[in-house]
mmCIF file of C-alpha atoms in Angstrom:
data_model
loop_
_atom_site.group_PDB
_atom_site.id
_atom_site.type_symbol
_atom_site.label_atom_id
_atom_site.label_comp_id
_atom_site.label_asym_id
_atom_site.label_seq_id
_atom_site.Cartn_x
_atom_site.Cartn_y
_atom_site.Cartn_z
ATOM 1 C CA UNK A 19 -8.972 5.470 -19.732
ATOM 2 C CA UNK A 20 -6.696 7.229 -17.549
ATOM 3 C CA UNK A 21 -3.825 9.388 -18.784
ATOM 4 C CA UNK A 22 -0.680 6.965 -19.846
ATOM 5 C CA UNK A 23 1.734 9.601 -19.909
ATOM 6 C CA UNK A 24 2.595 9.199 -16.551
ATOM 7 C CA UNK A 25 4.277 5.745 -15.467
ATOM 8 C CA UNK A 26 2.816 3.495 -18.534
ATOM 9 C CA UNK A 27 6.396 3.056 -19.274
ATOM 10 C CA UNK A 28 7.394 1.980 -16.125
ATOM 11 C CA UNK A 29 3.983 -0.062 -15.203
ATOM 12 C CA UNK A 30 4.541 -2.008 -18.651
ATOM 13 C CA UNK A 31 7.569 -3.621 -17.232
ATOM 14 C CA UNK A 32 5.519 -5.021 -14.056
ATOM 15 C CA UNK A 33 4.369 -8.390 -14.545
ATOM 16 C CA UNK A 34 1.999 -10.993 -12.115
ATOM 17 C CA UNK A 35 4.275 -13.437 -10.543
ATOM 18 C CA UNK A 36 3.383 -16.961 -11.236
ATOM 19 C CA UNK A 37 2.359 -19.435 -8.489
ATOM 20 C CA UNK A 38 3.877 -22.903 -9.445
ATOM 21 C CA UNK A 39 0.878 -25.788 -9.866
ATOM 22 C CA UNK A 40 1.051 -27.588 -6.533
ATOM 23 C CA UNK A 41 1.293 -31.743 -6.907
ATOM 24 C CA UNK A 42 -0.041 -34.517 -4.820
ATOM 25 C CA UNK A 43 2.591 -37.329 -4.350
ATOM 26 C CA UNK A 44 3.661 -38.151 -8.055
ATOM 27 C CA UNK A 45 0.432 -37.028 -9.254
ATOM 28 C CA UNK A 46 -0.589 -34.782 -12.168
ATOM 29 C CA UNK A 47 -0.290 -30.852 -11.264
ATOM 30 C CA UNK A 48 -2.963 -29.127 -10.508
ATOM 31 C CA UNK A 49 -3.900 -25.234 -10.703
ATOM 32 C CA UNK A 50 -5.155 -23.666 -8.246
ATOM 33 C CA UNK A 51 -7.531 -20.391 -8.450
ATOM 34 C CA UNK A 52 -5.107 -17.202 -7.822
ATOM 35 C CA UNK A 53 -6.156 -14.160 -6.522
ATOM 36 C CA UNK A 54 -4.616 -10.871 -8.065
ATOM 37 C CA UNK A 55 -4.242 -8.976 -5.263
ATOM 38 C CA UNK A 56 -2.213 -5.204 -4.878
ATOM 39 C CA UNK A 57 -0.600 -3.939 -1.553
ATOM 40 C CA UNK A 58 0.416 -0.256 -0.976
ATOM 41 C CA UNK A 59 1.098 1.475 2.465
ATOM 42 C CA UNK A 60 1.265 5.035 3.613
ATOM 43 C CA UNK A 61 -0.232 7.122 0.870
ATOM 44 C CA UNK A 62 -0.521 10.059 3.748
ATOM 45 C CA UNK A 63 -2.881 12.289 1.717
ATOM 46 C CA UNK A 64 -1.570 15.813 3.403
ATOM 47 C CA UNK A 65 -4.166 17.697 5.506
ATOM 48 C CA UNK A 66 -5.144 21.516 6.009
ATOM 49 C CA UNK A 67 -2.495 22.245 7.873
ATOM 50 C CA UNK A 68 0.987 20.569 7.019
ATOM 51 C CA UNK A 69 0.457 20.459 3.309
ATOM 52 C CA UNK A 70 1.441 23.121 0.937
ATOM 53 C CA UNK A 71 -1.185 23.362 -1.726
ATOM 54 C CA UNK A 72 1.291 23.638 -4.299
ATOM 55 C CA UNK A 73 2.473 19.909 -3.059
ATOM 56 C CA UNK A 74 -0.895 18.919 -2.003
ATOM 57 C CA UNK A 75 -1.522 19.380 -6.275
ATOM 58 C CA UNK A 76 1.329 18.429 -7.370
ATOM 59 C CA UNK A 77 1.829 14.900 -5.773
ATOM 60 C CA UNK A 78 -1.693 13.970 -5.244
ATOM 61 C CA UNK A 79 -2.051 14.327 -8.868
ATOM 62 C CA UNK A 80 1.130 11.911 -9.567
ATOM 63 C CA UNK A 81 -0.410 9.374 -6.957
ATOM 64 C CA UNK A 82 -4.027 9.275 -8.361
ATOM 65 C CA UNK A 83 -2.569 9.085 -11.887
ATOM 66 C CA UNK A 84 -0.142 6.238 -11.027
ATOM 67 C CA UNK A 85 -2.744 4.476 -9.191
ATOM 68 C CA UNK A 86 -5.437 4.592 -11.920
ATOM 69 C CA UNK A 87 -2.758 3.986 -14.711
ATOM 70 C CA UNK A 88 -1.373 0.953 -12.312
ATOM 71 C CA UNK A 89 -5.435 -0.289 -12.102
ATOM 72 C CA UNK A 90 -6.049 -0.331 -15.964
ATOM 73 C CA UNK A 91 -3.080 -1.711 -17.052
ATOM 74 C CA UNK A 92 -2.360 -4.292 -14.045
ATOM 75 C CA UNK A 93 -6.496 -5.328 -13.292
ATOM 76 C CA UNK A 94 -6.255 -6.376 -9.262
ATOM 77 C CA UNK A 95 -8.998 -7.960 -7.699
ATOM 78 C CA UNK A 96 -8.432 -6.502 -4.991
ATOM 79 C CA UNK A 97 -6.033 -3.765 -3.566
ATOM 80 C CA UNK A 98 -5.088 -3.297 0.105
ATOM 81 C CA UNK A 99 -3.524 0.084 2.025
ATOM 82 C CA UNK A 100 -1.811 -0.831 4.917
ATOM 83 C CA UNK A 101 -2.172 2.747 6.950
ATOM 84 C CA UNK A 102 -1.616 6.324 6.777
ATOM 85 C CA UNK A 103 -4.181 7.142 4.479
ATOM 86 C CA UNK A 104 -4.244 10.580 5.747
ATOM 87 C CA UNK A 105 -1.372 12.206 6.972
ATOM 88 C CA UNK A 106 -3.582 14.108 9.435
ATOM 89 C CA UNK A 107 -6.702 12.313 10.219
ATOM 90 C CA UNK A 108 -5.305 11.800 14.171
ATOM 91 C CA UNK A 109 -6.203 15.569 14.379
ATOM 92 C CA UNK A 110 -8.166 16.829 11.681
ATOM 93 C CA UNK A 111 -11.544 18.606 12.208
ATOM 94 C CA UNK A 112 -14.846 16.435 11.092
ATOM 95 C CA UNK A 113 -15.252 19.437 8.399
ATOM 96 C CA UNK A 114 -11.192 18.695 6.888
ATOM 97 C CA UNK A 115 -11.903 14.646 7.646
ATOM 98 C CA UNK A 116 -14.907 15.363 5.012
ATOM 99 C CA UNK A 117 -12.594 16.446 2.856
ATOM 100 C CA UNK A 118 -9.775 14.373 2.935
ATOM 101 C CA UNK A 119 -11.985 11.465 2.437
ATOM 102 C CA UNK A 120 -13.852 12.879 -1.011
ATOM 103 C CA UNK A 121 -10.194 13.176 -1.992
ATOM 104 C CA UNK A 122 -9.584 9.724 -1.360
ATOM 105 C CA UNK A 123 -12.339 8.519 -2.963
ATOM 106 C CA UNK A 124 -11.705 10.842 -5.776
ATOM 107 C CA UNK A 125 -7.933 9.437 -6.271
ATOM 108 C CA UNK A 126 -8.822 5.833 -5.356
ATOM 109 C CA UNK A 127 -11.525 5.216 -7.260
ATOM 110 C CA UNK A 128 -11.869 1.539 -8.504
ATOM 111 C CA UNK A 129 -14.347 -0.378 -10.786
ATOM 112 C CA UNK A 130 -17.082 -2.144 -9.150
ATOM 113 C CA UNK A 131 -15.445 -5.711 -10.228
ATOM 114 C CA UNK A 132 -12.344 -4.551 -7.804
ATOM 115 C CA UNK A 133 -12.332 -4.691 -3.740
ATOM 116 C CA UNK A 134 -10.531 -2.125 -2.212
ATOM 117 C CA UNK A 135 -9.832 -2.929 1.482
ATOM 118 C CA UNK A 136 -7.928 -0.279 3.969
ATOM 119 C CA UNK A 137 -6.418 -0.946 7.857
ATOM 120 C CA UNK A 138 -5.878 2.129 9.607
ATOM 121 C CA UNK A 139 -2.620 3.962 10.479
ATOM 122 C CA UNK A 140 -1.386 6.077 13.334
ATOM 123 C CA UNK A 141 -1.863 8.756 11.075
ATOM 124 C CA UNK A 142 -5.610 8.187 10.417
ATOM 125 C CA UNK A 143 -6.615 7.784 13.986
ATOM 126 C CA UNK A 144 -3.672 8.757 16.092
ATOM 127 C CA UNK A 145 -0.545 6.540 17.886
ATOM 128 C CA UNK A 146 -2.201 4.728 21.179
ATOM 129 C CA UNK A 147 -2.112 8.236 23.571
ATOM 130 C CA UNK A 148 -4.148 10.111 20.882
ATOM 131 C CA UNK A 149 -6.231 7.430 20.205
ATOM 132 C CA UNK A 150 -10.428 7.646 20.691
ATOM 133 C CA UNK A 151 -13.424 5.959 20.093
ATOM 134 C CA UNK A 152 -14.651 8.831 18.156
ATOM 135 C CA UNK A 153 -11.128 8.601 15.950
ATOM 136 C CA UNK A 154 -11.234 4.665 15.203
ATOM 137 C CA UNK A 155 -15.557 4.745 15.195
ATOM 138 C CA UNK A 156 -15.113 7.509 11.741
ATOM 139 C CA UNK A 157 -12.257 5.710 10.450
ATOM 140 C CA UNK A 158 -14.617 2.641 10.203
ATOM 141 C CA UNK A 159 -17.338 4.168 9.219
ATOM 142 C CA UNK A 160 -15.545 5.178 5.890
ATOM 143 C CA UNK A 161 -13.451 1.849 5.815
ATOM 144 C CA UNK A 162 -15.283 -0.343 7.041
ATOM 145 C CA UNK A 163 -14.731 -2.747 11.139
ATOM 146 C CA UNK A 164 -14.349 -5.756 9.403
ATOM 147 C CA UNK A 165 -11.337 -7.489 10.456
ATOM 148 C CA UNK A 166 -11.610 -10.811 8.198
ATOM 149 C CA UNK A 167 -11.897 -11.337 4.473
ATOM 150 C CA UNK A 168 -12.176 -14.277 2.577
ATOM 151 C CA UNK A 169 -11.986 -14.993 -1.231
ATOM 152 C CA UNK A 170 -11.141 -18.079 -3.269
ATOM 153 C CA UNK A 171 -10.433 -20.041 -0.537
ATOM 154 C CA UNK A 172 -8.204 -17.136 1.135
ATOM 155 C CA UNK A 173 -8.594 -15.772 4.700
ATOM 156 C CA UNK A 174 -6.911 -12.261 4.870
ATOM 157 C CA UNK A 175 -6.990 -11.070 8.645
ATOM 158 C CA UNK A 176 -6.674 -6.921 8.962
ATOM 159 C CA UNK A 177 -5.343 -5.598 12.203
ATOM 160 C CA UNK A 178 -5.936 -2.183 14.305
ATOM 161 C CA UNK A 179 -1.934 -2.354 15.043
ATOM 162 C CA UNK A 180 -2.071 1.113 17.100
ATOM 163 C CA UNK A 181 -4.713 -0.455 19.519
ATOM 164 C CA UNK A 182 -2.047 -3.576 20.012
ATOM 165 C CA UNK A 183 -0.311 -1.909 22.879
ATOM 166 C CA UNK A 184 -1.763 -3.754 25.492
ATOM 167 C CA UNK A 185 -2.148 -1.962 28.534
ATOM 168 C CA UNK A 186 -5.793 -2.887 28.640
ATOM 169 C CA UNK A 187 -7.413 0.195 27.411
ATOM 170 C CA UNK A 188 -11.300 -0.042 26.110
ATOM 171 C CA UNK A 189 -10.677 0.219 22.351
ATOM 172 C CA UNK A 190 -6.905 -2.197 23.057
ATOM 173 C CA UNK A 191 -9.569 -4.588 24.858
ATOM 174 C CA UNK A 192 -12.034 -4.858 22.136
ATOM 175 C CA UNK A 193 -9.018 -5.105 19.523
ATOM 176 C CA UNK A 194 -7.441 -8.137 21.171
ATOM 177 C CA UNK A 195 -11.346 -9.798 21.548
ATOM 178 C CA UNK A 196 -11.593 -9.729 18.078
ATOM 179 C CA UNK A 197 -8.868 -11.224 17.307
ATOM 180 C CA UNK A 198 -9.531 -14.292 20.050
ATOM 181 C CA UNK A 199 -12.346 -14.821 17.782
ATOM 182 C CA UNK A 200 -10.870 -14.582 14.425
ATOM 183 C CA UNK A 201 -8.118 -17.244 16.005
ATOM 184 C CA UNK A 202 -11.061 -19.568 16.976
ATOM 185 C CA UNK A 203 -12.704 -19.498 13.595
ATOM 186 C CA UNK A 204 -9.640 -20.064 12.177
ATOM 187 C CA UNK A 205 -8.833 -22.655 14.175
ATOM 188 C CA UNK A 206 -12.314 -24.483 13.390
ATOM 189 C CA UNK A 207 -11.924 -24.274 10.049
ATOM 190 C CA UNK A 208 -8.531 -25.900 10.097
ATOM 191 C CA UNK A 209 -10.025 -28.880 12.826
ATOM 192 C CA UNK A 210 -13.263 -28.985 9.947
ATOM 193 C CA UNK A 211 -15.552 -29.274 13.469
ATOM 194 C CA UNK A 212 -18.788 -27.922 11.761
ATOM 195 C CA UNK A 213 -21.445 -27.455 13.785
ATOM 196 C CA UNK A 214 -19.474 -28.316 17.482
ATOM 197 C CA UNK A 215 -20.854 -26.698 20.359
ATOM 198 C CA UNK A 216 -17.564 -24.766 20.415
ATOM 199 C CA UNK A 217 -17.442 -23.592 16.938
ATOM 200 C CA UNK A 218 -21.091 -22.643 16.678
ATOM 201 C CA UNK A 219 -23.682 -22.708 13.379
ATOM 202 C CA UNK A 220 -22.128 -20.953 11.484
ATOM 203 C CA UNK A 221 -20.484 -21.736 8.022
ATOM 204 C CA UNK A 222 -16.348 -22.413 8.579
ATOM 205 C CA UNK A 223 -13.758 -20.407 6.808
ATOM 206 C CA UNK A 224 -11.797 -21.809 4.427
ATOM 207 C CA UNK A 225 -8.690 -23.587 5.714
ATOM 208 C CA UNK A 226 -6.248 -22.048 4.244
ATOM 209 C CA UNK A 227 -3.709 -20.059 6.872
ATOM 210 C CA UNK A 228 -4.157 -16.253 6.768
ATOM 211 C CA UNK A 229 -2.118 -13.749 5.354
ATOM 212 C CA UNK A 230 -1.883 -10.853 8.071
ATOM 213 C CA UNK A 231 -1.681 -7.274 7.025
ATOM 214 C CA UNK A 232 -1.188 -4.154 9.427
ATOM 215 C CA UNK A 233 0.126 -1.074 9.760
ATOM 216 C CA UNK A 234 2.870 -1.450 12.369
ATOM 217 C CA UNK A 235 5.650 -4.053 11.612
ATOM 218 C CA UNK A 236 6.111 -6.928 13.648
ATOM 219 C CA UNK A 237 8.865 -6.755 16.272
ATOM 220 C CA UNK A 238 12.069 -6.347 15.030
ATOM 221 C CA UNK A 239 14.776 -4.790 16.525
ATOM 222 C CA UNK A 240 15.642 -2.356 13.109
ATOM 223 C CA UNK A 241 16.574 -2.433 9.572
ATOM 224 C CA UNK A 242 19.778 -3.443 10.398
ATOM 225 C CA UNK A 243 19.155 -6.845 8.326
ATOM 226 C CA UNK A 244 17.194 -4.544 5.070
ATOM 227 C CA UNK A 245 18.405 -4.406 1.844
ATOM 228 C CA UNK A 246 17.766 -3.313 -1.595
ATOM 229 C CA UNK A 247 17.346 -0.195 -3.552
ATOM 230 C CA UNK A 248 13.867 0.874 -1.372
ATOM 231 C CA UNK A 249 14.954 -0.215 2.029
ATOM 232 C CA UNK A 250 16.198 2.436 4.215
ATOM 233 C CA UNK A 251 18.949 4.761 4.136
ATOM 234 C CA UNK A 252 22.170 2.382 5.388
ATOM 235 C CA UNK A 253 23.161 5.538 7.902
ATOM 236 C CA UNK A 254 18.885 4.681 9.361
ATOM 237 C CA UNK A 255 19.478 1.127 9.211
ATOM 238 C CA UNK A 256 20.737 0.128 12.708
ATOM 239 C CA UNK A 257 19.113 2.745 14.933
ATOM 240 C CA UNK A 258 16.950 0.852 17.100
ATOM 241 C CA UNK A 259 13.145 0.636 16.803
ATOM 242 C CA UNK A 260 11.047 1.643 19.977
ATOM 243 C CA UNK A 261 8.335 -0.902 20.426
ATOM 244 C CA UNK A 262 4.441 0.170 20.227
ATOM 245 C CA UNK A 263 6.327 3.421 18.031
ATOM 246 C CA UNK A 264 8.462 1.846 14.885
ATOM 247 C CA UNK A 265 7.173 -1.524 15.633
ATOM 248 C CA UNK A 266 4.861 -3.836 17.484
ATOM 249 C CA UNK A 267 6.022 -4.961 20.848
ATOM 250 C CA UNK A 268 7.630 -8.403 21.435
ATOM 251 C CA UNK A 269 4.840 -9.582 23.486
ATOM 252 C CA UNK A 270 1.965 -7.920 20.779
ATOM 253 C CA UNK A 271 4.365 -9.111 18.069
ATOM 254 C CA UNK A 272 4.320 -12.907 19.589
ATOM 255 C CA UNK A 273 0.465 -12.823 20.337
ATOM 256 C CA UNK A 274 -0.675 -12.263 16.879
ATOM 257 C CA UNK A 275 1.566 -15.052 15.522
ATOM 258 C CA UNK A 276 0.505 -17.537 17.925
ATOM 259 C CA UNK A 277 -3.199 -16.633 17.556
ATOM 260 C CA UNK A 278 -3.495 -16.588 14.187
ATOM 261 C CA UNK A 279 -0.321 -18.619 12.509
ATOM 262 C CA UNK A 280 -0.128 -16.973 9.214
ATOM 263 C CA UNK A 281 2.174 -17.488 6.413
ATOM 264 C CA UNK A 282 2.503 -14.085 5.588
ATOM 265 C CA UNK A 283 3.220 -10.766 7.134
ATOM 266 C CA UNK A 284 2.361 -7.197 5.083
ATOM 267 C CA UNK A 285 3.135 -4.314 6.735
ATOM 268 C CA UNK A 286 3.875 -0.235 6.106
ATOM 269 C CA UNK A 287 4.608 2.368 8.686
ATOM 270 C CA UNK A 288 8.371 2.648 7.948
ATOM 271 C CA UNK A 289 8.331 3.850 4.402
ATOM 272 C CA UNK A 290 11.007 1.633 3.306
ATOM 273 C CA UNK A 291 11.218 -1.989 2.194
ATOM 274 C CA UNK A 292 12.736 -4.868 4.557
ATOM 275 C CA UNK A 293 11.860 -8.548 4.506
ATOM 276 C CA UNK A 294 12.838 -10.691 7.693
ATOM 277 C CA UNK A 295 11.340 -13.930 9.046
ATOM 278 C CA UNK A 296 9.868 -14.636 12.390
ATOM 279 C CA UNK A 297 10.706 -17.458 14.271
ATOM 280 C CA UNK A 298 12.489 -18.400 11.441
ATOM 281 C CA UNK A 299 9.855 -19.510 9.113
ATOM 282 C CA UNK A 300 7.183 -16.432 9.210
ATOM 283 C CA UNK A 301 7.894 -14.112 6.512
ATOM 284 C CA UNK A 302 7.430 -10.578 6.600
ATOM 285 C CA UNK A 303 7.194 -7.882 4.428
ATOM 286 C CA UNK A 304 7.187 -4.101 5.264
ATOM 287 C CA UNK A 305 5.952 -2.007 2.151
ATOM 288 C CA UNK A 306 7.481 1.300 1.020
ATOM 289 C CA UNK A 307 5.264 4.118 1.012
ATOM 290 C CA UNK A 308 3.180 5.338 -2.039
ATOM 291 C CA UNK A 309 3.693 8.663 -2.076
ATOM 292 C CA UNK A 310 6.867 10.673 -3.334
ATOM 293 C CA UNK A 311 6.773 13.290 -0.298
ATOM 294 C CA UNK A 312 8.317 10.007 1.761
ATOM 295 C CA UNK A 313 10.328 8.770 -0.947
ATOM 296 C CA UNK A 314 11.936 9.345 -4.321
ATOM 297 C CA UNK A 315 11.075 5.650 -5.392
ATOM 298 C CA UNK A 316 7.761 4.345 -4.671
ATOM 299 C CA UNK A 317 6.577 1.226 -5.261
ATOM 300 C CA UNK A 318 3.539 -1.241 -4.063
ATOM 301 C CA UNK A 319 3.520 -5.340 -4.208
ATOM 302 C CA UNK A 320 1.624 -7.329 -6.427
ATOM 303 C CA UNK A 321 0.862 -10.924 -5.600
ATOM 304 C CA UNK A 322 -0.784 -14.162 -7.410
ATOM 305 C CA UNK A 323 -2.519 -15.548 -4.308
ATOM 306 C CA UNK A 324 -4.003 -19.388 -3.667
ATOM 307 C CA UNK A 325 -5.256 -21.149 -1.051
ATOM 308 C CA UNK A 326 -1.623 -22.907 -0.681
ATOM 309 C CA UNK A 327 0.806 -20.396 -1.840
ATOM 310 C CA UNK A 328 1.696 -17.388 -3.004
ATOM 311 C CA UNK A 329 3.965 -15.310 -5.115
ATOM 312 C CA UNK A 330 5.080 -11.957 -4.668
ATOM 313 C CA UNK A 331 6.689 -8.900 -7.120
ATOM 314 C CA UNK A 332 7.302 -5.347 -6.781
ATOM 315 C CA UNK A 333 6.363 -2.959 -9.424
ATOM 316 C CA UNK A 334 8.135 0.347 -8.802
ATOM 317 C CA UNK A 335 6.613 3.999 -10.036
ATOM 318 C CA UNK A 336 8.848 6.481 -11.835
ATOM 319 C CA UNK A 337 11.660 8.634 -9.816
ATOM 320 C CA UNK A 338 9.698 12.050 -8.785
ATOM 321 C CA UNK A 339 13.014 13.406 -10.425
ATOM 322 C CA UNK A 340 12.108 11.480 -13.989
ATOM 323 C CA UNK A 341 8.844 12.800 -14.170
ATOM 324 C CA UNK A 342 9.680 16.352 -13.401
ATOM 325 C CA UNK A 343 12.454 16.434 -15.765
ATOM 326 C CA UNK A 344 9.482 14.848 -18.650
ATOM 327 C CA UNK A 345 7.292 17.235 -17.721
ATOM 328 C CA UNK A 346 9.853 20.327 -17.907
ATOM 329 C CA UNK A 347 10.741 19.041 -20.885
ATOM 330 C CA UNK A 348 7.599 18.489 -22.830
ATOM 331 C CA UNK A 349 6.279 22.369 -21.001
ATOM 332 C CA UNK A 350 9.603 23.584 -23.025
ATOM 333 C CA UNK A 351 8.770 21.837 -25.826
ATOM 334 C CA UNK A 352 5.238 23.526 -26.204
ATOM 335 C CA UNK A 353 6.597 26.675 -25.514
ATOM 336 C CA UNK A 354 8.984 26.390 -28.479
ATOM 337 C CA UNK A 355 6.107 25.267 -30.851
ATOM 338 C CA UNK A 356 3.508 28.010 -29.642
ATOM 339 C CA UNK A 357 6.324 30.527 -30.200
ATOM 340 C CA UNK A 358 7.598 28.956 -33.555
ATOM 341 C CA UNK A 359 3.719 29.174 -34.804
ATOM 342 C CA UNK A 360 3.175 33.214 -33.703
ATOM 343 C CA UNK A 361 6.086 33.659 -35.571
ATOM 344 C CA UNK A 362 8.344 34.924 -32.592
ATOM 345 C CA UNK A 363 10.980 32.147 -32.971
ATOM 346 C CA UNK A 364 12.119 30.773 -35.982
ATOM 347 C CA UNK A 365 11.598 27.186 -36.805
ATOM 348 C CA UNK A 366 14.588 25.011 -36.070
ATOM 349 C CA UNK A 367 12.803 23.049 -38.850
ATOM 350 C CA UNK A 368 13.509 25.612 -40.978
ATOM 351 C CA UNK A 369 16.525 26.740 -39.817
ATOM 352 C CA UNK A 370 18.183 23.783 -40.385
ATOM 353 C CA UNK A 371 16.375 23.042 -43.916
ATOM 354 C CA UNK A 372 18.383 26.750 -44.701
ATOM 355 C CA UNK A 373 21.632 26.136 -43.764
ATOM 356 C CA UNK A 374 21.508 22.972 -45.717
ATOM 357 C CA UNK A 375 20.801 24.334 -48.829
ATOM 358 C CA UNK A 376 23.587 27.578 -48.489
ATOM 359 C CA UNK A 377 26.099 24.661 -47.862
ATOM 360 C CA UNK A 378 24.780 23.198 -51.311
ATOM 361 C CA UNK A 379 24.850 26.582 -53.410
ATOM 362 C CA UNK A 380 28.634 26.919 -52.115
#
């Protein structure tokens, strides 16, 4: 059992939203399996060069004890991080890619009855112009090509974002094939044409419409329209965003939607919350980052998942100032009480306990 003493009190107060029962015209509601499902962005494990290892101890410690605390308590089926796993994998040396990856799988460790699932990041295998096959082949390798998951009745589609830019480079080329097909099987299983000679043999999805998830944001034009205690700073809020950098460009942005016509958008990259709708019915969601070097309040979503809705909360970790100020605390604390038992300080105990009784005798 991991260690409560670090955000039990504030995982305690997160709770699994509830997906209402869905009815059929007048009929009796009925329940729907829901999927438990956890989504956290930008946990930017710091590399051999940037990272101090004081900090490197410090907050990697915090994150793998919130994230195990958050596992026990909370019990996802499945967890999803939207990018930036690494904070230097777009450079790092196979020898320091070894490494950050043990420490990944060190922090992130799950039971065998959870799925963890992971799109990459800029910061795992570079923006577009530092982008290789070598990069995106090791980042797979570790996490895994697959671009489309499905459970209880649930298609999630997960997209290489930074190989969106579409200037018809090899690895942007095989991106954008992949998702042509992941549109056509999506599009069979929502037609039911088993079988067809243009949906081929094999068995069709289910029909629900996909929930995307990426790294990059959708097009938007900034945070102008953000709000709420993680969103961005409001003197950050209106500076624009610079497409295939911030965000996705309009014409990426507009592909994915009208290839794949989800019902939900999850995204990271900007280390702050914002939710805004596309086309004025697609919702979005950009997740704040996991880690306290990018923010003093980090958070992840939790969502109750079916094949026809969805419901979505936010479970916040403790302020990085909060747990520094327990943790000075309870150090002083021990200091006093190793002191008070050498016999180097006097007890307050007793201290008190003595001026009590001279205040009686008077």
């Amino acid at each position: 059992m991991p260690s409560p003493c670090l955000g039990l009190c504030s995982f305690l107060m997160c709770k699994w939203p509830e997906v209402k029962p869905t009815t059929d015209d007048g009929e009796q509601a009925t329940r729907e399996p829901v999927l438990k499902a956890m989504f956290l962005a930008d946990t930017h494990l710091l590399g051999e060069f940037l990272g101090h290892w004081l900090d490197k101890l410090r907050r990697e410690w915090q994150m793998e004890r919130a994230f195990q605390t958050a596992l026990w308590l909370l019990q996802p089926e499945v967890i999803f991080i939207l990018g930036d796993v690494f904070d230097e994998g777009k450079w790092s040396t196979p020898e320091a890619w070894a490494d950050d990856v043990a420490r990944f799988q060190k922090m992130f460790r799950h039971p065998s009855h959870m799925q963890l699932k992971v799109v990459a990041g800029n910061h795992d295998i570079g923006f577009h112009y530092e982008m290789n096959i070598y990069k995106v082949k090791r980042f797979e390798k570790v996490f895994s090509s697959e671009r489309l998951f499905s459970w209880k009745g649930i298609n999630f589609v997960m997209v290489n974002s930074v190989a969106l830019k579409g200037d018809g480079c090899g690895i942007c080329s095989k991106a954008e094939a992949e998702l042509t097909e992941v549109s056509h099987r999506l599009n069979c299983s929502r037609e039911q044409v088993h079988g067809s000679s243009k949906c081929g043999p094999g068995p069709l999805l289910p029909t629900s419409a996909p929930i995307l998830l990426q790294h990059y944001p959708l097009y938007r034009r900034s945070d102008a329209n953000c709000s709420g205690e993680d969103a961005a700073p409001p003197e950050e809020r209106n500076i624009p965003f610079k497409e295939n950098y911030d965000v996705l460009s309009r014409e990426a942005s507009q592909k994915l939607l009208w290839w794949l016509q989800p019902r939900l958008v999850l995204s990271g990259h900007t280390h702050s919350a914002c939710e805004v709708h596309h086309e004025g019915r697609v919702p979005e969601l950009s997740i704040p980052s996991f880690s306290w070097r990018n923010r003093n309040n980090p958070s992840f979503i939790m969502g109750s998942i079916t094949p026809t809705d969805y419901a979505l909360s936010k479970c916040y970790l403790p302020r990085e100032h909060v747990v520094l100020i327990i943790y000075c605390g309870a150090v002083g604390f021990l200091v006093v009480l190793t002191l008070t038992h050498f016999g180097l300080l006097a007890s307050p105990f007793l201290s008190g306990s003595n001026l009590l009784r001279k205040h009686k005798t008077r």
